[in-house]
mmCIF file of C-alpha atoms in Angstrom:
data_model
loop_
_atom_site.group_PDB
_atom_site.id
_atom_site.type_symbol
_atom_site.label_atom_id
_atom_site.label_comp_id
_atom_site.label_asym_id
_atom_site.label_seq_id
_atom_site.Cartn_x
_atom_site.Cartn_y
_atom_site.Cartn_z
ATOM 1 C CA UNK A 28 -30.907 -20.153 -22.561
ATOM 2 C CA UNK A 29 -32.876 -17.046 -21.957
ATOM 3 C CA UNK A 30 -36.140 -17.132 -20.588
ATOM 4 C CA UNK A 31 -36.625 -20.941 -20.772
ATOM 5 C CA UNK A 32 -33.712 -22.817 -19.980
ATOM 6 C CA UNK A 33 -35.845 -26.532 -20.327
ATOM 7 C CA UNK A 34 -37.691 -26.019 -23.319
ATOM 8 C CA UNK A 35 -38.363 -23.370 -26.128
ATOM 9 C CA UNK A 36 -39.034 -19.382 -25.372
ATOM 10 C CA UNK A 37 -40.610 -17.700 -28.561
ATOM 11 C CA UNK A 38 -41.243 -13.821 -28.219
ATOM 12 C CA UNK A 39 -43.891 -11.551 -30.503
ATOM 13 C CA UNK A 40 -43.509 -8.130 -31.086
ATOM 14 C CA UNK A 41 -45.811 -5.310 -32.946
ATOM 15 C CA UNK A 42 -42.495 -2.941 -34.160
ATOM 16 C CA UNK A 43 -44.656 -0.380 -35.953
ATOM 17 C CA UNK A 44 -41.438 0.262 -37.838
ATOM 18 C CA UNK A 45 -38.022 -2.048 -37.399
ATOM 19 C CA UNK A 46 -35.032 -0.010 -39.164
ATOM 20 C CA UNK A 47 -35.286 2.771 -36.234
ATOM 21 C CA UNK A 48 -35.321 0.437 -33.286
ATOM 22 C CA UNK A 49 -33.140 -2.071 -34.426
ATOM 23 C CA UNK A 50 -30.731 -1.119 -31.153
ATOM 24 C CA UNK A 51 -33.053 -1.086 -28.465
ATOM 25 C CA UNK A 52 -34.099 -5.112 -29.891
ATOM 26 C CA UNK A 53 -30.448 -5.927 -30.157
ATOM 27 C CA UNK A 54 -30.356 -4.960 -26.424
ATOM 28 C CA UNK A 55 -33.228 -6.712 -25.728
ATOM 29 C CA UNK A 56 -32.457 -10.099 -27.122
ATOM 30 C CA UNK A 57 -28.725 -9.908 -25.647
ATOM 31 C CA UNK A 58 -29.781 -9.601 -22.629
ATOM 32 C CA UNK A 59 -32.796 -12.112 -22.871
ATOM 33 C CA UNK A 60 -31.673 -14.682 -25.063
ATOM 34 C CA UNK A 61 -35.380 -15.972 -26.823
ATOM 35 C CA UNK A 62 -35.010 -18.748 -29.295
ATOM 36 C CA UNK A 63 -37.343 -17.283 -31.584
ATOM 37 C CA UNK A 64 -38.616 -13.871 -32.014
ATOM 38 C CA UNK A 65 -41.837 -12.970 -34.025
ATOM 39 C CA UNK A 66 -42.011 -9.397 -35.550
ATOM 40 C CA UNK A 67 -45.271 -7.733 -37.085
ATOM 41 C CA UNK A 68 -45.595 -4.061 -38.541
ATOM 42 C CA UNK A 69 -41.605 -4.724 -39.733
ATOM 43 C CA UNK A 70 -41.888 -2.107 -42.630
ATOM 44 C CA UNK A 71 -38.876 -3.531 -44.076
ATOM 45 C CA UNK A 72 -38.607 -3.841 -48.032
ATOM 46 C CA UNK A 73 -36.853 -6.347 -49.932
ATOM 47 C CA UNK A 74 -33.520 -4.686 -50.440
ATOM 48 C CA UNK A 75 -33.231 -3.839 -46.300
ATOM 49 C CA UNK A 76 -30.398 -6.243 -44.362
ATOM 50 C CA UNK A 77 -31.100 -6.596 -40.302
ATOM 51 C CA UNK A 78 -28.369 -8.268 -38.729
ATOM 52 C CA UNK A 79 -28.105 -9.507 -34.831
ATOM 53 C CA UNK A 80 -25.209 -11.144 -33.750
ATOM 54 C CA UNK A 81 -26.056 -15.131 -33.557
ATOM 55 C CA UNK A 82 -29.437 -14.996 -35.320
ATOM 56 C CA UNK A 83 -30.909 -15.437 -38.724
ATOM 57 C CA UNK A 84 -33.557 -13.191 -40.059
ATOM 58 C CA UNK A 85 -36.424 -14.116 -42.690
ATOM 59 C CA UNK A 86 -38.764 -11.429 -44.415
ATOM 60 C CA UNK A 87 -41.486 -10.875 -45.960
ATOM 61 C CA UNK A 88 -42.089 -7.714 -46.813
ATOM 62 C CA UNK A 89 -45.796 -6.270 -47.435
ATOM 63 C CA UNK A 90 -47.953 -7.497 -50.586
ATOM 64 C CA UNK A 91 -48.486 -3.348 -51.111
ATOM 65 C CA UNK A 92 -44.659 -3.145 -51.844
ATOM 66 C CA UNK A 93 -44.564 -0.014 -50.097
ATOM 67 C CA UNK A 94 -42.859 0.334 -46.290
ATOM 68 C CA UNK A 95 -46.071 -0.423 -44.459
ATOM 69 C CA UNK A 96 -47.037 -3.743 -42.227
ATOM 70 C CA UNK A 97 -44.773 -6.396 -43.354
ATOM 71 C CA UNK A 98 -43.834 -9.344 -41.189
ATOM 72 C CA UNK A 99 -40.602 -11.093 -40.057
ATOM 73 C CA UNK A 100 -38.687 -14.047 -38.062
ATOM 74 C CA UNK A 101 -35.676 -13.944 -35.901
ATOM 75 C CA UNK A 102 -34.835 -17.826 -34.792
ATOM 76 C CA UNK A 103 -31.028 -18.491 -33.431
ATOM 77 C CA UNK A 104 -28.922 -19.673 -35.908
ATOM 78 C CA UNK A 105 -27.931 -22.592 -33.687
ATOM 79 C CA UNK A 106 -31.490 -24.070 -33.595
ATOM 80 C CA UNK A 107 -32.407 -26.917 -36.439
ATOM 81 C CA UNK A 108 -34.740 -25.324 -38.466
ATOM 82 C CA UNK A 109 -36.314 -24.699 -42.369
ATOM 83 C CA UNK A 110 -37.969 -21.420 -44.064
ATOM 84 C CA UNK A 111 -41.315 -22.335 -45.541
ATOM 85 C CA UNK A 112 -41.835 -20.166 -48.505
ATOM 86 C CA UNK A 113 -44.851 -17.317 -48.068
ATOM 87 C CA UNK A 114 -47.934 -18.896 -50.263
ATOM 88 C CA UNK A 115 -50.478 -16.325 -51.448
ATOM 89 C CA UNK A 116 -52.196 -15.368 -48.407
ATOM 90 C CA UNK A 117 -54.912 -12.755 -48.871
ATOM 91 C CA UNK A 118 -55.993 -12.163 -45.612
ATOM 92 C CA UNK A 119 -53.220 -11.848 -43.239
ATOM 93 C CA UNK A 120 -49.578 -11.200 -43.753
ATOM 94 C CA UNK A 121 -46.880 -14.468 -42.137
ATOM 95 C CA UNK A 122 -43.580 -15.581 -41.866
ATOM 96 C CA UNK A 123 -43.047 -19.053 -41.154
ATOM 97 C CA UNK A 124 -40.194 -21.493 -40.044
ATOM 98 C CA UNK A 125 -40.648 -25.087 -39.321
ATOM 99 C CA UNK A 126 -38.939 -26.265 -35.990
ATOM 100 C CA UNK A 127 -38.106 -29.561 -34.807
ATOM 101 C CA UNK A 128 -39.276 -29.147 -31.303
ATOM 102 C CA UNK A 129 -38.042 -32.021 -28.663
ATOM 103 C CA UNK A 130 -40.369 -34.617 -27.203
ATOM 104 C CA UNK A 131 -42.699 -33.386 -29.938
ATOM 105 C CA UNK A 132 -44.471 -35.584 -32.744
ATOM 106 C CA UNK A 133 -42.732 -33.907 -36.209
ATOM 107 C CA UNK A 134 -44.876 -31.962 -38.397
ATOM 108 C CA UNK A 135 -47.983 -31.896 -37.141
ATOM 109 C CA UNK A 136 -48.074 -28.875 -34.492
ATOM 110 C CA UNK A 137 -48.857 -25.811 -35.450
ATOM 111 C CA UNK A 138 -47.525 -22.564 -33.151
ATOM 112 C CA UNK A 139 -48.843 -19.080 -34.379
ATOM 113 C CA UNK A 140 -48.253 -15.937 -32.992
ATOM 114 C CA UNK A 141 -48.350 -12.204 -33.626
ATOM 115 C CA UNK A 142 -50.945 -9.032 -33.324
ATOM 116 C CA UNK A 143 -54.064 -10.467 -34.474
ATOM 117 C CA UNK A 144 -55.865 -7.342 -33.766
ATOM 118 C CA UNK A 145 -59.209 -9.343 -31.963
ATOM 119 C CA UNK A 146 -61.050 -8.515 -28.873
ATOM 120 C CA UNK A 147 -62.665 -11.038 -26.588
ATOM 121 C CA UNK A 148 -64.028 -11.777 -23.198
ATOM 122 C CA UNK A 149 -62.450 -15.013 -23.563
ATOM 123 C CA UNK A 150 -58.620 -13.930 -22.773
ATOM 124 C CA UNK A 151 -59.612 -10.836 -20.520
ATOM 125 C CA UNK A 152 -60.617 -8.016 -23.298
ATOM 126 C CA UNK A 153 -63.599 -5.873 -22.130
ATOM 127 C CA UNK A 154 -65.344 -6.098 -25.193
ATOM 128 C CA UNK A 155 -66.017 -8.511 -28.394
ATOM 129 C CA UNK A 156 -65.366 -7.560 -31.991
ATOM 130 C CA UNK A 157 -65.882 -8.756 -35.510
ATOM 131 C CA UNK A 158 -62.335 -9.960 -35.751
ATOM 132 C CA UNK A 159 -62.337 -11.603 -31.640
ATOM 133 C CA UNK A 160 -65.263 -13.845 -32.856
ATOM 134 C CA UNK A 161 -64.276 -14.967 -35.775
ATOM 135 C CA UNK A 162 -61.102 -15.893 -34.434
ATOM 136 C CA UNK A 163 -62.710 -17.944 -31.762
ATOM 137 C CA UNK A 164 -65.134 -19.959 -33.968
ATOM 138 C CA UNK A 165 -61.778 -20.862 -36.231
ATOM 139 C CA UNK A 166 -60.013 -21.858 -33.283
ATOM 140 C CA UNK A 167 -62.719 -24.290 -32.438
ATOM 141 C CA UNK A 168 -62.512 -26.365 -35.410
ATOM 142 C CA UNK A 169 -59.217 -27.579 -35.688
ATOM 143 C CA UNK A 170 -59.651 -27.938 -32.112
ATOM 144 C CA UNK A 171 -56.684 -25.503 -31.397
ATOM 145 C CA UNK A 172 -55.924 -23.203 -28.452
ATOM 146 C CA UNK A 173 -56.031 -19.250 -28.127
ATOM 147 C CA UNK A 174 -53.390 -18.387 -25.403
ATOM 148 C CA UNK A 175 -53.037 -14.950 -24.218
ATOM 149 C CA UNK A 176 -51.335 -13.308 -21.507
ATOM 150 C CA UNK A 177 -53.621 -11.921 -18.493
ATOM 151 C CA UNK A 178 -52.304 -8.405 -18.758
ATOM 152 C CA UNK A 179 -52.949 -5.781 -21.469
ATOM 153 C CA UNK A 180 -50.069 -5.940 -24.375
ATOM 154 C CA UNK A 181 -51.967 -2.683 -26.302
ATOM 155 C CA UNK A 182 -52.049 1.082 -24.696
ATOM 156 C CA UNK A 183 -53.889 3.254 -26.691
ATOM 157 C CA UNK A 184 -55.405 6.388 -25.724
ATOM 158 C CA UNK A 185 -58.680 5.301 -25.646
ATOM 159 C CA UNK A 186 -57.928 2.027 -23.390
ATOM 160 C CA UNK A 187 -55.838 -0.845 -23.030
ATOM 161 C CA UNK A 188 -56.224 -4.322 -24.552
ATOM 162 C CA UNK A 189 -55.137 -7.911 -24.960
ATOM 163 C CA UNK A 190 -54.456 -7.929 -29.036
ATOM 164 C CA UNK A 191 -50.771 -10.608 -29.128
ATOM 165 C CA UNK A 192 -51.943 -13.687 -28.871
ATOM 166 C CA UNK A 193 -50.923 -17.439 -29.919
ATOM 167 C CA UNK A 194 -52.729 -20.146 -31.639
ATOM 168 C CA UNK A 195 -51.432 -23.786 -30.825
ATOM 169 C CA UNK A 196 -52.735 -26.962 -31.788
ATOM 170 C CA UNK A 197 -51.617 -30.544 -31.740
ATOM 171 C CA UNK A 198 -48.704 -29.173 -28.814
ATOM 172 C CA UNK A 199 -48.509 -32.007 -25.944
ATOM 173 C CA UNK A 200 -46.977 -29.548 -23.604
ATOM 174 C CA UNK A 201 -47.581 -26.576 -21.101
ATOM 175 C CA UNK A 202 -47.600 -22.591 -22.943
ATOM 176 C CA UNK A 203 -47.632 -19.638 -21.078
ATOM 177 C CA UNK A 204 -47.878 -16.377 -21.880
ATOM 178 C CA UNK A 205 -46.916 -13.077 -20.365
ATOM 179 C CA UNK A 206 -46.899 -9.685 -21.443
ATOM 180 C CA UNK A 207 -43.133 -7.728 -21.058
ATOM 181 C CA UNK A 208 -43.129 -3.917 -20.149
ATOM 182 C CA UNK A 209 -40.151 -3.594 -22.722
ATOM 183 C CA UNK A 210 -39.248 -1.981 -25.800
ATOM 184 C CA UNK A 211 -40.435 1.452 -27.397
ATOM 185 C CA UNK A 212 -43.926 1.091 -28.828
ATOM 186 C CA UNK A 213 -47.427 1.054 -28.021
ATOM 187 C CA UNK A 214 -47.870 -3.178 -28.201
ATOM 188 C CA UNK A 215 -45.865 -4.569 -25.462
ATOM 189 C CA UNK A 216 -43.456 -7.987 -26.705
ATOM 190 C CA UNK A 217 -45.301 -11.113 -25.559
ATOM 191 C CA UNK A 218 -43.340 -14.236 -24.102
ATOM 192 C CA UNK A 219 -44.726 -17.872 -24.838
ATOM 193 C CA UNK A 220 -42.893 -20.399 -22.743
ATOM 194 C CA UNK A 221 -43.619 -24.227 -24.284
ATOM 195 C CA UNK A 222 -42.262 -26.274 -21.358
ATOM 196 C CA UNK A 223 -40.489 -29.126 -23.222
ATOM 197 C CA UNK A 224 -38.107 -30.185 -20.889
ATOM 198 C CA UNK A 225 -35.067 -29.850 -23.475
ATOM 199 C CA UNK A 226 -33.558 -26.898 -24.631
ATOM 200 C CA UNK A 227 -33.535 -26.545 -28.546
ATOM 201 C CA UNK A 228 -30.469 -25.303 -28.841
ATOM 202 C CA UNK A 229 -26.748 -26.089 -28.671
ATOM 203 C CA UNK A 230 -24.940 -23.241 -27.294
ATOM 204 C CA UNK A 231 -21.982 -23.516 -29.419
ATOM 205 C CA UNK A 232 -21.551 -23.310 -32.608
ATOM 206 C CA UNK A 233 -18.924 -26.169 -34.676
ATOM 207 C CA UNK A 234 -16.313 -24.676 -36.710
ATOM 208 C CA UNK A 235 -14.842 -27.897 -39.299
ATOM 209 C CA UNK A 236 -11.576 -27.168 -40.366
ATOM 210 C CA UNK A 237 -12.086 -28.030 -44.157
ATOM 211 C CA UNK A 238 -8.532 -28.175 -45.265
ATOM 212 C CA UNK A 239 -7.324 -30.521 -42.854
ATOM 213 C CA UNK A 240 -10.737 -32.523 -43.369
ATOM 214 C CA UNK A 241 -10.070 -32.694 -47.121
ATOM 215 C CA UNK A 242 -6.216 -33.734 -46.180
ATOM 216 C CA UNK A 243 -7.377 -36.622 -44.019
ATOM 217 C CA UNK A 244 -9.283 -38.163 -46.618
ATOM 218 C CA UNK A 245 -6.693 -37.664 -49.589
ATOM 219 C CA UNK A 246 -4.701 -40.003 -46.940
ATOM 220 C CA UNK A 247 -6.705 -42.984 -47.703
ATOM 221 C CA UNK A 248 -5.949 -44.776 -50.798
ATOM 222 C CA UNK A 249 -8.605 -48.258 -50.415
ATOM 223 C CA UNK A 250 -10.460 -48.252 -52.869
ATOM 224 C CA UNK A 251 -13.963 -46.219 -52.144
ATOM 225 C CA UNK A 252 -16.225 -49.010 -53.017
ATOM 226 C CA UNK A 253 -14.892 -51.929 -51.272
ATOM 227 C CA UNK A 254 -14.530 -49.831 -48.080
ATOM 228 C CA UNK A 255 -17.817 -47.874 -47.651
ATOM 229 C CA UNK A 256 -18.494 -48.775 -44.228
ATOM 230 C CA UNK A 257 -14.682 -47.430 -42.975
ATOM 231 C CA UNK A 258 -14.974 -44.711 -45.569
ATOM 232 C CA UNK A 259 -18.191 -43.327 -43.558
ATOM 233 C CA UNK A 260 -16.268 -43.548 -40.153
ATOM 234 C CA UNK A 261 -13.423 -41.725 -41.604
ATOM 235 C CA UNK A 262 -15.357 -38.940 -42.790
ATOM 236 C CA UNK A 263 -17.260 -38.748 -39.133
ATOM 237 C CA UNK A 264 -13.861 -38.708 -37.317
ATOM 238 C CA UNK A 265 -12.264 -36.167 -39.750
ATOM 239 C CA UNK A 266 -15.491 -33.872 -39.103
ATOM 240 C CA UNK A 267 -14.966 -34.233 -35.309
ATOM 241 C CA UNK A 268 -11.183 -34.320 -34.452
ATOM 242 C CA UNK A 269 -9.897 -31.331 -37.093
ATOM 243 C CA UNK A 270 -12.891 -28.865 -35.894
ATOM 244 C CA UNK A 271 -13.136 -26.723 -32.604
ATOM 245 C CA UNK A 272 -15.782 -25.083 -30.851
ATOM 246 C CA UNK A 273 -15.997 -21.460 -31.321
ATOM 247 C CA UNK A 274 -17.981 -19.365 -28.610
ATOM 248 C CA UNK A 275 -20.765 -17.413 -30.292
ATOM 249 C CA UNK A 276 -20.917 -13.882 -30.570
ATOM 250 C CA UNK A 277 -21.820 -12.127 -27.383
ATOM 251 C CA UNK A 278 -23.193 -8.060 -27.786
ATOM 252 C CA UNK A 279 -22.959 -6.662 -24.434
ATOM 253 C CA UNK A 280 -24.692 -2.941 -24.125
ATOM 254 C CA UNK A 281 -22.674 -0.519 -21.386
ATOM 255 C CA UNK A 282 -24.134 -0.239 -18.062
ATOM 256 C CA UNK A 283 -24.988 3.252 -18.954
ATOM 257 C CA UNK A 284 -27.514 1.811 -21.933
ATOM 258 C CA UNK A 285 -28.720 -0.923 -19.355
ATOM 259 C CA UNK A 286 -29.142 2.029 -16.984
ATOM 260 C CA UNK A 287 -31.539 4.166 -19.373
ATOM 261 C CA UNK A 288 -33.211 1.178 -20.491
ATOM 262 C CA UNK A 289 -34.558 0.488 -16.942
ATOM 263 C CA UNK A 290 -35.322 4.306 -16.794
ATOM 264 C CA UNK A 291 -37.118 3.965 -20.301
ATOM 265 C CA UNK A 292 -39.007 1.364 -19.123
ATOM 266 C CA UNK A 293 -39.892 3.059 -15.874
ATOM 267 C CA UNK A 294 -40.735 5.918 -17.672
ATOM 268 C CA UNK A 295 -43.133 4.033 -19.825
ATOM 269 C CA UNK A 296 -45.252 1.954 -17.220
ATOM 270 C CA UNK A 297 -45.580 5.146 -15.062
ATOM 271 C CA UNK A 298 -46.845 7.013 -18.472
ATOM 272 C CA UNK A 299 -49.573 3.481 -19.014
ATOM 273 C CA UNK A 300 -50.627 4.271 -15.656
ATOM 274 C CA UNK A 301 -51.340 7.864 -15.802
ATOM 275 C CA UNK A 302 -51.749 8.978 -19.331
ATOM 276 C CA UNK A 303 -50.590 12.339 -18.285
ATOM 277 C CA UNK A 304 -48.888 14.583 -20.824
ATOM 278 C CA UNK A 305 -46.163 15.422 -18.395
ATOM 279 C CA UNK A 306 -45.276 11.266 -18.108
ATOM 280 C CA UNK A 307 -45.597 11.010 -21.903
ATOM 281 C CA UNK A 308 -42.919 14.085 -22.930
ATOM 282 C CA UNK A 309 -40.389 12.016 -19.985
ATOM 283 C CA UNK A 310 -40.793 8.861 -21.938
ATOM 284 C CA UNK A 311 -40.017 10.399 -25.004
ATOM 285 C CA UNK A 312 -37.217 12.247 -23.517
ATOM 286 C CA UNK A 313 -36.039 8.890 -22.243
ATOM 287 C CA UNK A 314 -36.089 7.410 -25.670
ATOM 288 C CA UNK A 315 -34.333 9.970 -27.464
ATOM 289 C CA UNK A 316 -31.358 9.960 -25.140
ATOM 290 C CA UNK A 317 -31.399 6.224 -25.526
ATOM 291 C CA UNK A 318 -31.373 6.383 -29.292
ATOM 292 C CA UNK A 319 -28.154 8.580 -28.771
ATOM 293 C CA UNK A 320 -27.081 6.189 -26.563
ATOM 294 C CA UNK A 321 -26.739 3.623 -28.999
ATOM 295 C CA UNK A 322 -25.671 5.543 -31.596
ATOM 296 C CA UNK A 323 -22.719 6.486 -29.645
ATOM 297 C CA UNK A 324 -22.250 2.919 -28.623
ATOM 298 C CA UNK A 325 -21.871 1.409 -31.854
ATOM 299 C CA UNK A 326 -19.764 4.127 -33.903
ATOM 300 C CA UNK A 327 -17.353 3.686 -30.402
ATOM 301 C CA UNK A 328 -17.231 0.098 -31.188
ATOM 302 C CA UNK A 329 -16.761 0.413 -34.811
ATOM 303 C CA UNK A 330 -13.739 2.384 -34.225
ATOM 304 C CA UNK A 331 -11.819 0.654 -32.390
ATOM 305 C CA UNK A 332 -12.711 -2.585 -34.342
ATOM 306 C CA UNK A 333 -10.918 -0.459 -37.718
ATOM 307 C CA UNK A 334 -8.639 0.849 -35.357
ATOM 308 C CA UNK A 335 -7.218 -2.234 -33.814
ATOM 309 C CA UNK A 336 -6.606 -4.422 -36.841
ATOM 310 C CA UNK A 337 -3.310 -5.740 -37.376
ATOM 311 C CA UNK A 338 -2.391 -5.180 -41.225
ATOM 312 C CA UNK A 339 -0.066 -8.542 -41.448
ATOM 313 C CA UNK A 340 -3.242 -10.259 -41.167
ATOM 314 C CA UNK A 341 -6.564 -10.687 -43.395
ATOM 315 C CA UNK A 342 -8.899 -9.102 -40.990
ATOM 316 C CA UNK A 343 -9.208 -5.546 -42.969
ATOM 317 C CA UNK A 344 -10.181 -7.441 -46.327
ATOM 318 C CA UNK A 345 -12.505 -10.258 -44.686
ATOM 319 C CA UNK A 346 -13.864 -6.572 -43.317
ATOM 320 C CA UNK A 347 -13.961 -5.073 -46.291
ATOM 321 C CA UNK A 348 -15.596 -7.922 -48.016
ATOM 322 C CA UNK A 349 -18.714 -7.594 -45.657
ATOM 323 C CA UNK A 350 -19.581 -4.452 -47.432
ATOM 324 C CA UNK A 351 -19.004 -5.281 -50.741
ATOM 325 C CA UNK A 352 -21.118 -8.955 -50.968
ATOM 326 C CA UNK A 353 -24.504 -8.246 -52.722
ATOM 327 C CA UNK A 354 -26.859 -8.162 -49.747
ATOM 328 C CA UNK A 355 -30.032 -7.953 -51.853
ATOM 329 C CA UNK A 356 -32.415 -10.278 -51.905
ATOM 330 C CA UNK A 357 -34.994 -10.653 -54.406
ATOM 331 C CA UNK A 358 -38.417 -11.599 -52.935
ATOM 332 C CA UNK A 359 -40.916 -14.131 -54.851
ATOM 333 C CA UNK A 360 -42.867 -12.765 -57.418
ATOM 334 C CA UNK A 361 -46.563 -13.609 -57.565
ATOM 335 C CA UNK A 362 -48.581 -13.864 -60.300
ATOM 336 C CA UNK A 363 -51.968 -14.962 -61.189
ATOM 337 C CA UNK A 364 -50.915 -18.659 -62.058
ATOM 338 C CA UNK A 365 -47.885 -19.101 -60.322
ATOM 339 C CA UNK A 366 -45.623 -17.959 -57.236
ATOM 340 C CA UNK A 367 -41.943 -17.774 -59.084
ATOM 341 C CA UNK A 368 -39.099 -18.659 -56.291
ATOM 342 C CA UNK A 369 -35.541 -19.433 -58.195
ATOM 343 C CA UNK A 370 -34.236 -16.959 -60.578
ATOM 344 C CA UNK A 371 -35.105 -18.374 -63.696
ATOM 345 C CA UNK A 372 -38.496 -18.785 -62.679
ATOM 346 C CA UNK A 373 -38.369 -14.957 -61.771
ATOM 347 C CA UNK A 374 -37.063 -13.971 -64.860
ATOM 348 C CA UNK A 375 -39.484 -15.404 -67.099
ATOM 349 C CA UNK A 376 -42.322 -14.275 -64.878
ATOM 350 C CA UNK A 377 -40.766 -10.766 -65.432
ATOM 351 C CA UNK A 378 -39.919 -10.850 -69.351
ATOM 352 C CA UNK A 379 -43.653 -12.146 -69.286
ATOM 353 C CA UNK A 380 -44.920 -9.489 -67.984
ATOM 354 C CA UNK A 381 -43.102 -6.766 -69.880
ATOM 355 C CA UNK A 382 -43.864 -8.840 -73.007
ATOM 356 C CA UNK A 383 -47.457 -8.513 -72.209
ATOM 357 C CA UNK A 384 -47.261 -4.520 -71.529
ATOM 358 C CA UNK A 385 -44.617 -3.621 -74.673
ATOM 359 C CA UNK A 386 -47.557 -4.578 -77.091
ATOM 360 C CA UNK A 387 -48.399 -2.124 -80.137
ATOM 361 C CA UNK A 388 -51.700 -0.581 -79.594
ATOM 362 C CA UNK A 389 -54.617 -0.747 -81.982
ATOM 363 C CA UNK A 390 -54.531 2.281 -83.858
ATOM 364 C CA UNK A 391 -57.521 1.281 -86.390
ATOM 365 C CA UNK A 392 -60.840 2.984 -85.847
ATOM 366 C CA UNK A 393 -64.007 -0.318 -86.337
ATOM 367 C CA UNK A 394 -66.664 0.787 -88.277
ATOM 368 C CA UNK A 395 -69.254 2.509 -87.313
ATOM 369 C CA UNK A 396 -72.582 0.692 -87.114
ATOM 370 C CA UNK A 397 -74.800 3.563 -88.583
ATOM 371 C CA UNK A 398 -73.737 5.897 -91.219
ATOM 372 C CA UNK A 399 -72.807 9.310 -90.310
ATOM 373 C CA UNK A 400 -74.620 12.213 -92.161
ATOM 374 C CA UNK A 401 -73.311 15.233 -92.812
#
């Protein structure tokens, strides 16, 4: 299962921009596996569609409506889990998921991670800031625990510094933390390992075969209400025997991109280290070619997936189709009252609103309080 194979692996990541190094994650996660992955600086806006292969992806873009900050989840589609609407936050930006963890009491631990941009002597930073101990006094009063890795996950060029870190509270079981010299920015990705001792996930994913379900009940002909208890074991036994398992998607990179990677990555420790221009123009050169790499990789795999379709089957329209669903998704709407979720609710928030600016303006002139002389 990735990182953790007994319990639940959950990695955090500062992108500083997703839509331009949405290859190098794929990579990453296909070849780590985490259950969940945490994603600040996103920059993604409401109409922009990330998809990787056996994952679901929540958004929320940035309160500023423009491509800056923004946050986001990736959790595997195979784990049990619910998206908890954004409320108005005015402080910091979330995305949040609740998770049925194993051996865990249900809804009442709290796991939050991301770049929380505080500096503290208490997880290894060499100084203290405004943000560091603030961060520490709210940690002590719902009793909750700051857990940071030992090494830096933030190289800038005036130092390095521990800034990813994870608040958990009300968790009965062992996190860890360590920082990963991977992917193309200056925050490193962060690992937290909660040591459950049961993987979260099924590795396979159950395919129902719904015609042959709905043919197995038409079969029966009791009547419903005298037979609820059989009815019930029909409908489990039609669910189980006319399904199969399907394996899930796998997205293997070519040794040649799992070559450069390692070379990227070389590249960028060495550059950490020495801060030289020289290392820096190497990494960048690394990068680039890496970037072409994938490129390259995926039109390659997008033409032989158009090539090789068979047209006596239905694989060019169920193709086709992909492109042509509406992909847009319209985020909530906030107001001063009210935080509008379903579409109606939307679209009287929004004929509100224009109802309220398409007013005739006050053309009269009051009177004056003195008299003007002439």
């Amino acid at each position: 299962m990735g990182f953790c194979p007994s319990g639940v692996c959950a990695v955090t990541w500062n992108a500083n921009g997703l839509l331009g190094k949405i290859d190098d994650l794929r990579e990453f996660i296909s070849r780590t596996k985490p259950d969940i992955l945490l994603i600040q600086g996103s920059r993604l806006a409401a109409a922009d569609n990330i998809t990787v292969p056996n994952y679901t992806l929540y958004s929320t873009p940035s309160r500023t409506y423009r491509r800056c900050r923004g946050t986001a989840i990736l959790i595997k589609s195979t784990i049990k889990h619910q998206y908890l609407p954004n409320p108005t936050l005015r402080s910091i930006e979330a995305t949040m998921v609740i998770v049925n963890l194993p051996n865990t009491p249900p809804r009442v631990a709290i796991f939050i991670a991301g770049d929380l941009n505080a500096k503290h002597r208490n997880w290894n930073c060499t100084v203290n800031c405004k943000n560091g101990k603030l961060l520490l006094n709210f940690a002590g009063k719902p009793n909750a625990k700051i857990i940071a890795p030992d090494t830096p996950t933030h190289f800038h060029r005036k130092g390095a510094a521990i800034l990813d870190l994870a608040l958990a509270r009300n968790i009965p079981h062992v996190v860890s933390a360590y920082s990963l010299n991977e992917l193309s920015n200056d925050h490193l990705p962060v690992k937290f390992l909660i040591d459950t001792g049961t993987p979260v996930e099924n590795p396979k994913k159950f395919l129902p075969n719904w015609r042959k379900y709905k043919s197995h009940l038409l079969r029966q002909t009791e009547e419903i209400e005298a037979e609820v208890e059989r009815l019930t074991a029909e409908i489990i036994t039609a669910f189980r025997e006319w399904g199969s398992w399907r394996e899930l998607i796998k997205s293997k990179a070519t040794d040649e991109i799992n070559q450069q990677v390692r070379e990227r990555n070389k590249c960028k420790k060495t550059w950490q280290k020495t801060r030289h221009p020289t290392d820096k123009n190497k990494l960048n050169r690394a990068q680039s070619y890496l970037r072409k790499l994938y490129c390259d990789h995926n039109e390659k795999k997008m033409t032989n997936l158009i090539t090789g379709i068979d047209p006596g089957v239905d694989t060019l329209w169920k193709l086709v189709k992909t492109y042509m669903n509406d992909r847009i998704k319209m985020p909530p709407i906030i107001t001063d009252s009210q935080v509008a979720y379903k579409d109606i609710e939307k679209a009287e928030t929004i004929a509100d609103i224009l109802a309220l600016q398409f007013q005739n303006n006050d053309l009269s002139h009051p009177p004056h309080p003195h008299g003007i002389h002439r």
